[in-house]
XYZ file of C-alpha atoms in Angstrom:
502
model
C 0.000 0.000 0.000
C 0.933 3.667 -0.393
C 0.875 5.913 2.689
C 0.455 9.706 2.681
C 0.391 11.925 5.774
C -1.848 14.997 5.658
C -1.741 18.109 7.842
C -4.089 16.476 10.337
C -1.736 13.524 10.935
C -3.863 10.978 9.046
C -2.634 7.963 7.099
C -4.364 7.279 3.769
C -4.120 3.736 2.456
C -4.747 2.924 -1.216
C -4.661 -0.289 -3.216
C -2.612 -0.900 -6.341
C -5.234 0.729 -8.554
C -5.225 3.915 -6.509
C -8.592 3.314 -4.877
C -8.921 4.618 -1.326
C -9.083 1.757 1.159
C -9.299 3.684 4.435
C -7.888 6.619 6.325
C -6.618 6.143 9.856
C -4.759 8.204 12.420
C -1.078 7.573 13.057
C -2.031 5.460 16.066
C -3.135 2.738 13.614
C 0.514 1.887 12.972
C 1.590 -1.367 14.693
C 4.207 0.367 16.848
C 1.502 2.449 18.562
C -1.348 -0.056 18.538
C -1.999 0.478 22.253
C -3.230 3.997 21.584
C -6.662 4.985 20.341
C -7.190 4.204 16.665
C -9.675 6.024 14.461
C -10.373 4.399 11.118
C -12.499 6.229 8.553
C -14.000 4.730 5.447
C -14.461 6.638 2.220
C -18.148 7.107 3.087
C -17.234 8.668 6.424
C -14.785 11.021 4.736
C -17.480 12.088 2.295
C -19.919 12.722 5.154
C -17.303 14.836 6.907
C -16.700 16.806 3.716
C -20.447 17.333 3.333
C -20.729 18.550 6.921
C -17.906 21.052 6.331
C -19.687 22.314 3.235
C -23.066 22.611 4.962
C -21.780 24.342 8.086
C -22.327 28.153 7.869
C -19.084 29.023 9.681
C -17.271 31.012 10.710
C -20.033 32.499 12.819
C -19.632 36.221 13.468
C -20.071 36.927 17.178
C -23.406 38.541 17.986
C -24.567 38.585 14.362
C -28.145 37.593 13.559
C -27.371 36.951 9.893
C -26.447 33.340 10.685
C -29.630 32.495 12.571
C -31.540 30.773 9.777
C -28.472 28.954 8.449
C -27.518 27.718 11.912
C -31.064 26.526 12.574
C -31.109 24.618 9.275
C -27.725 23.011 9.992
C -28.780 21.952 13.508
C -32.003 20.474 12.163
C -30.048 18.328 9.697
C -27.595 17.143 12.354
C -30.436 16.429 14.778
C -32.013 14.127 12.180
C -28.726 12.443 11.250
C -27.274 12.034 14.731
C -28.863 8.615 15.305
C -26.923 7.108 12.394
C -23.924 9.244 11.408
C -21.986 9.542 14.666
C -20.792 6.494 16.547
C -22.432 6.545 19.956
C -23.448 3.985 22.544
C -26.482 6.187 23.304
C -27.224 8.156 20.108
C -30.490 9.497 21.554
C -28.464 11.566 24.041
C -26.514 13.136 21.172
C -29.781 13.918 19.407
C -31.059 15.701 22.508
C -27.767 17.616 22.713
C -28.229 18.896 19.151
C -31.791 19.877 20.029
C -30.580 21.801 23.072
C -28.094 23.712 20.884
C -31.011 24.601 18.621
C -32.878 26.004 21.622
C -29.830 28.041 22.627
C -29.496 29.424 19.103
C -33.164 30.425 19.084
C -33.172 31.974 22.570
C -29.845 33.865 22.390
C -27.848 31.482 24.545
C -30.551 30.521 27.027
C -31.304 26.854 27.446
C -33.600 27.252 30.457
C -35.221 30.316 31.982
C -34.738 31.654 35.484
C -37.660 32.692 37.634
C -37.082 36.330 36.716
C -36.789 35.842 32.972
C -38.667 34.330 30.085
C -39.229 30.624 30.781
C -39.879 29.743 27.124
C -36.430 28.177 26.694
C -36.985 25.883 29.683
C -40.374 24.816 28.344
C -38.859 24.052 24.936
C -36.123 21.996 26.572
C -38.659 20.072 28.637
C -40.577 19.189 25.455
C -37.323 18.050 23.870
C -36.446 15.803 26.818
C -39.977 14.442 27.316
C -42.135 14.913 24.197
C -45.801 15.830 24.826
C -47.019 12.489 23.508
C -44.926 10.750 26.156
C -44.890 11.280 29.907
C -41.607 9.407 30.206
C -41.167 6.279 32.288
C -43.306 7.857 35.010
C -46.199 7.951 32.550
C -46.275 4.203 31.929
C -48.531 1.599 33.495
C -51.735 1.967 35.497
C -52.552 5.202 37.362
C -51.434 3.579 40.619
C -48.141 2.428 39.103
C -47.241 5.750 37.509
C -48.207 7.913 40.475
C -45.255 9.705 42.101
C -46.963 9.297 45.493
C -45.692 6.517 47.711
C -47.893 4.393 49.962
C -47.277 6.410 53.124
C -48.523 9.558 51.384
C -51.956 7.959 51.022
C -52.316 7.333 54.741
C -54.752 9.690 56.510
C -53.510 12.446 58.762
C -53.235 11.650 62.463
C -56.251 13.287 64.114
C -54.695 13.215 67.600
C -51.539 14.900 66.343
C -53.651 17.528 64.623
C -55.361 18.288 67.944
C -51.953 18.498 69.601
C -50.789 20.949 66.941
C -53.756 23.163 67.717
C -53.109 23.068 71.469
C -49.445 23.999 71.000
C -50.397 26.905 68.783
C -52.975 28.183 71.274
C -50.244 28.211 73.909
C -47.769 29.918 71.558
C -45.408 26.935 71.252
C -44.816 27.173 67.524
C -41.807 24.830 67.248
C -43.542 22.129 69.252
C -46.573 22.527 67.009
C -44.311 22.122 63.957
C -42.874 18.879 65.322
C -46.351 17.525 66.011
C -47.514 18.482 62.525
C -44.595 16.590 60.976
C -45.299 13.537 63.118
C -48.987 13.649 62.218
C -48.339 14.164 58.482
C -50.237 17.470 58.515
C -47.910 18.692 55.791
C -49.740 21.794 54.627
C -49.789 23.313 58.111
C -46.270 22.027 58.803
C -44.855 23.904 55.807
C -46.676 27.113 56.817
C -45.322 26.886 60.347
C -41.817 26.040 59.145
C -41.797 29.096 56.890
C -42.372 31.316 59.906
C -39.723 29.500 61.971
C -36.793 30.200 59.656
C -35.073 28.913 56.541
C -33.413 25.962 58.252
C -36.682 24.663 59.675
C -38.438 25.140 56.354
C -35.750 23.214 54.457
C -35.874 20.350 56.962
C -39.675 20.167 56.853
C -39.846 20.302 53.051
C -37.206 17.578 52.819
C -39.112 15.354 55.264
C -42.332 15.910 53.303
C -40.675 15.027 49.984
C -39.135 11.848 51.357
C -42.322 10.635 52.991
C -44.742 11.534 50.201
C -42.944 10.827 46.912
C -41.224 7.842 45.341
C -37.486 8.147 44.854
C -36.582 8.926 41.267
C -39.905 10.661 40.651
C -39.305 14.097 39.095
C -41.514 15.824 41.687
C -39.458 14.202 44.465
C -36.261 15.553 42.908
C -37.692 19.049 42.454
C -39.005 19.132 46.024
C -35.616 18.165 47.431
C -33.837 20.718 45.239
C -36.226 23.516 46.229
C -35.747 22.562 49.867
C -31.980 22.894 49.415
C -31.488 19.270 50.473
C -30.407 17.666 47.214
C -26.937 16.572 48.359
C -28.042 13.041 49.189
C -29.968 12.411 45.971
C -27.010 11.298 43.888
C -25.084 9.449 46.574
C -21.463 8.579 45.937
C -20.242 7.339 42.547
C -19.662 3.612 42.582
C -22.288 2.739 45.197
C -24.720 1.505 42.564
C -24.549 0.239 39.051
C -26.861 2.727 37.389
C -26.237 1.152 33.995
C -28.659 -1.554 35.081
C -31.023 0.912 36.695
C -33.488 0.864 33.830
C -35.103 -2.240 35.317
C -35.193 -0.896 38.845
C -38.371 -1.087 40.892
C -39.814 2.119 42.221
C -39.473 2.026 45.952
C -40.710 4.758 48.264
C -38.418 7.047 50.163
C -38.350 6.335 53.857
C -39.931 9.548 55.023
C -40.201 8.340 58.642
C -36.430 8.607 58.899
C -36.481 12.249 57.848
C -39.440 13.032 60.075
C -37.897 11.260 63.063
C -34.595 13.046 62.546
C -36.409 16.381 62.373
C -38.463 15.905 65.548
C -35.578 14.338 67.452
C -36.830 10.771 67.888
C -34.266 8.330 69.266
C -33.855 4.599 68.815
C -35.322 4.085 72.268
C -38.687 5.636 71.468
C -38.700 4.736 67.741
C -40.446 1.441 68.423
C -41.590 -0.187 65.240
C -40.086 2.636 63.195
C -36.513 1.605 63.940
C -36.160 -0.853 61.022
C -37.415 1.812 58.644
C -34.932 4.284 60.038
C -32.092 1.848 59.581
C -33.131 1.084 56.022
C -33.505 4.747 55.202
C -29.986 5.561 56.367
C -28.225 2.532 54.844
C -25.764 3.001 51.969
C -27.771 0.505 49.909
C -30.896 2.669 50.193
C -28.942 5.773 49.165
C -27.476 3.854 46.214
C -30.952 2.725 45.138
C -32.206 6.320 45.257
C -29.323 7.457 43.035
C -29.905 4.595 40.585
C -33.605 5.414 40.359
C -32.854 9.061 39.586
C -30.220 8.255 36.948
C -32.563 5.819 35.225
C -35.082 8.651 34.736
C -32.564 11.439 34.166
C -34.476 12.935 31.213
C -37.699 13.429 33.188
C -35.801 14.762 36.204
C -33.773 17.158 34.071
C -36.936 18.330 32.319
C -38.677 19.291 35.563
C -35.565 21.139 36.759
C -35.247 23.027 33.453
C -38.917 24.026 33.498
C -38.684 25.199 37.129
C -35.186 26.654 37.233
C -33.707 27.623 40.604
C -30.222 28.517 41.789
C -30.188 25.377 43.936
C -31.041 23.396 40.826
C -27.966 24.584 38.903
C -25.536 22.980 41.336
C -27.547 19.777 41.454
C -27.802 19.641 37.642
C -24.012 19.905 37.325
C -23.660 17.053 39.815
C -26.177 15.004 37.840
C -24.013 15.480 34.746
C -20.937 14.283 36.635
C -22.740 11.131 37.753
C -24.139 10.396 34.278
C -20.622 10.565 32.851
C -18.851 8.627 35.593
C -21.495 5.982 36.261
C -23.262 5.631 32.901
C -20.469 6.804 30.520
C -23.033 9.093 28.861
C -20.912 12.169 28.161
C -23.491 13.699 25.790
C -26.104 13.716 28.571
C -23.437 14.989 30.971
C -22.576 17.911 28.686
C -26.260 18.771 28.373
C -26.544 18.935 32.171
C -23.403 21.042 32.405
C -24.668 23.472 29.759
C -27.928 23.892 31.678
C -25.978 24.457 34.886
C -23.908 27.208 33.230
C -20.604 25.292 33.161
C -18.241 26.861 30.609
C -15.895 24.952 28.282
C -12.389 24.694 29.730
C -8.854 24.154 28.490
C -7.953 20.491 28.226
C -7.590 18.660 31.508
C -8.613 15.103 32.464
C -10.800 16.639 35.165
C -12.444 19.251 32.921
C -16.204 18.936 32.567
C -16.379 20.314 29.013
C -13.571 20.882 26.523
C -15.636 20.552 23.357
C -19.377 19.954 23.477
C -20.231 16.360 22.684
C -16.577 15.177 22.781
C -15.198 12.647 25.269
C -11.825 14.169 26.146
C -11.368 11.771 29.069
C -11.532 8.522 27.105
C -10.066 9.888 23.848
C -7.554 12.577 24.850
C -5.748 12.465 21.468
C -8.655 12.377 19.038
C -11.634 14.010 20.785
C -11.257 17.322 18.909
C -13.275 16.372 15.840
C -14.596 18.913 13.358
C -18.211 18.349 14.398
C -17.330 18.864 18.077
C -15.707 22.200 17.159
C -18.852 23.105 15.196
C -21.105 22.342 18.169
C -18.956 24.421 20.492
C -18.800 27.315 18.019
C -22.609 27.301 17.831
C -22.629 27.486 21.640
C -20.154 30.403 21.550
C -22.147 32.252 18.895
C -25.492 31.808 20.668
C -23.990 33.147 23.897
C -22.576 36.174 22.070
C -26.038 36.910 20.626
C -27.281 37.411 24.177
C -24.139 39.161 25.425
C -22.069 41.131 22.942
C -19.055 41.049 25.307
C -18.995 37.264 25.543
C -15.671 35.627 24.643
C -14.602 31.976 24.678
C -10.785 32.072 24.437
C -10.340 28.338 25.098
C -12.100 27.532 21.805
C -9.664 29.480 19.631
C -6.895 26.806 19.391
C -9.522 24.325 18.196
C -10.590 26.796 15.514
C -7.015 26.885 14.198
C -7.105 23.091 14.017
C -10.466 23.325 12.256
C -8.930 25.745 9.740
C -6.282 23.123 8.954
C -8.999 20.585 8.203
C -10.723 23.096 5.936
C -7.440 23.499 4.046
C -7.225 19.723 3.582
C -10.596 19.858 1.853
C -9.591 22.824 -0.328
C -11.623 25.457 1.548
C -8.928 28.087 1.933
C -11.249 31.104 2.029
C -13.129 29.765 5.068
C -9.829 28.767 6.697
C -8.490 32.321 6.379
C -11.696 33.724 7.852
C -11.313 31.409 10.834
C -7.698 32.512 11.383
C -8.700 36.173 11.205
C -11.550 35.539 13.634
C -9.202 33.838 16.092
C -6.793 36.777 15.960
C -9.635 39.245 16.583
C -10.886 37.322 19.636
C -7.403 36.977 21.132
C -6.789 40.679 20.584
C -9.897 41.459 22.644
C -8.790 39.140 25.440
C -5.794 41.307 26.255
C -2.949 39.678 28.161
C -2.730 36.070 27.001
C -1.412 33.001 28.810
C 1.327 31.000 27.089
C -0.969 28.481 25.318
C -3.003 31.267 23.737
C 0.156 33.151 22.743
C 1.237 30.051 20.837
C -2.226 29.826 19.297
C -1.994 33.478 18.241
C 1.380 32.857 16.579
C 0.131 29.823 14.657
C -3.051 31.620 13.568
C -1.022 34.600 12.341
C 1.456 32.446 10.402
C -1.287 30.335 8.859
C -3.285 33.430 7.901
C -0.222 34.889 6.188
C 0.383 31.705 4.192
C -3.262 31.498 3.194
C -3.347 35.145 2.167
C -0.362 34.693 -0.129
C -1.763 31.489 -1.600
C -5.126 33.091 -2.307
C -3.533 36.118 -3.939
C -1.673 33.778 -6.276
C -5.057 32.362 -7.237
C -6.417 35.830 -8.015
C -8.316 36.314 -4.753
C -7.643 39.787 -3.339
C -7.346 40.056 0.433
C -7.960 43.489 1.967
C -8.315 43.851 5.740
C -9.819 40.409 6.053
C -12.328 40.923 3.212
C -12.039 38.463 0.360
C -13.096 38.981 -3.254
C -12.171 37.583 -6.632
C -9.503 39.913 -7.985
C -9.420 41.365 -11.468
C -6.254 40.645 -13.359
C -4.539 43.971 -14.021
C -2.043 44.347 -16.813
C -0.655 41.410 -18.690
C -0.878 37.840 -17.480
C 2.880 37.680 -17.222
C 3.061 40.789 -15.065
C 0.401 39.492 -12.677
C 2.214 36.178 -12.256
C 5.495 38.040 -11.733
C 3.968 40.124 -8.975
C 2.386 37.141 -7.254
C 5.559 35.073 -7.322
C 7.640 37.914 -5.910
C 5.177 38.409 -3.059
C 5.195 34.700 -2.335
C 9.017 34.661 -2.220
C 9.000 37.624 0.169
C 10.328 40.378 -2.115
C 9.561 43.828 -0.742
C 8.810 45.438 -4.112
C 7.232 43.326 -6.833
C 7.990 44.462 -10.422
C 5.165 46.337 -12.119
C 3.532 44.894 -15.203
C 4.493 46.595 -18.435
C 2.111 49.444 -19.143
C 0.321 49.109 -15.808
C -0.934 52.252 -14.131
C 1.115 53.548 -11.196
C -0.086 52.563 -7.762
C -1.954 55.278 -5.868
């Protein structure tokens, strides 16, 4: 076979007749077989070329002129994502493309805060759980799909209700609150807790959520998040195998444990409640709760996006971490991180996002694909539409790499535009760290080479604007001038009979 190395470090293999057999990265060589290998067929190369041609980049920061083109591109990728990108869970990638479409439409918003327009959050919820489906919590009989657990259906304790009233008559508000929790008089308990302080309210709301709702139910998750008690929902990574959680049985939270802890019950007076308390505090029970939530992550994420709170942002980021670490679903993890406001970072094994929809932890050498750069550029552009001062410096080195791939496919004009865009962003950043200084140098050198090459082809470059140049003077004089510029001569000879330069 014949091998040829391109700018991207790929190895092209052809047969004796010159037909392309496959293209692989350098890691495909036997001496480096332990490293990650990416093999691309001719069909995959053609799909990549088509995606480069269809993508409307580079996207000018804050410009609305790309809106329709970006929407059309995202719609195509959303439809193709189930078949054209290799994924263990392609439906997560499809949702990720849909979320980028929502961000592009709503100027960088993917869910609305309480003080802003909530349309983005509603759109995201419909993407995660389509209207014709209520998710896994909408399956089965009404009793089976109800988020209420068995203890929530028990009647209120009449004696405890009387005790609550007596305590209130005597002005003992905290004692009345404890009695209301014990008697499951939750409406009055929440009202009393609100007047007793934030800590009491959070404890009461948490006890109510645990006793009334099944673990994994979206309303249980939202209640715990709003109460500020979501730390225990995800447990510790490794306690449960959430990959098998899809077949889990819905088991109720042990609300008696939370209620007993709140009112100060001890093992001595717990009586028959002691086994429940032990089960509720066991690591196995916590692991089961986390597995139940991860199994229904789409429904839980939808309810958090539709009812956005500051407490929910931290929990959503943690949910993304668990989905990646426990389920290896980095597309779902990146969606959670985007909703939580996590920004792309420079490469690090511990980074949450380097490029959107790219697994930099498992594939540290080959994660920076062209489509991952495109997704992240759409994210950058949508954010800049909502904030004209928004900058994403960590994306600029990837754009230089993307420009190199454009050159490989003969798209020099777009490559030069990307280099110029990178230089403009880095100029706005100000003082640059060493990695970005190197990026700036490479972008400048590549832009200079591209500018000279395009001028030789009759494309005039003037302050970053490109246009097909008119050949002035004789053909020989034009070629003379171009060759001298390419070789670095300060003054190119003028074509015979050409007009003097202004």
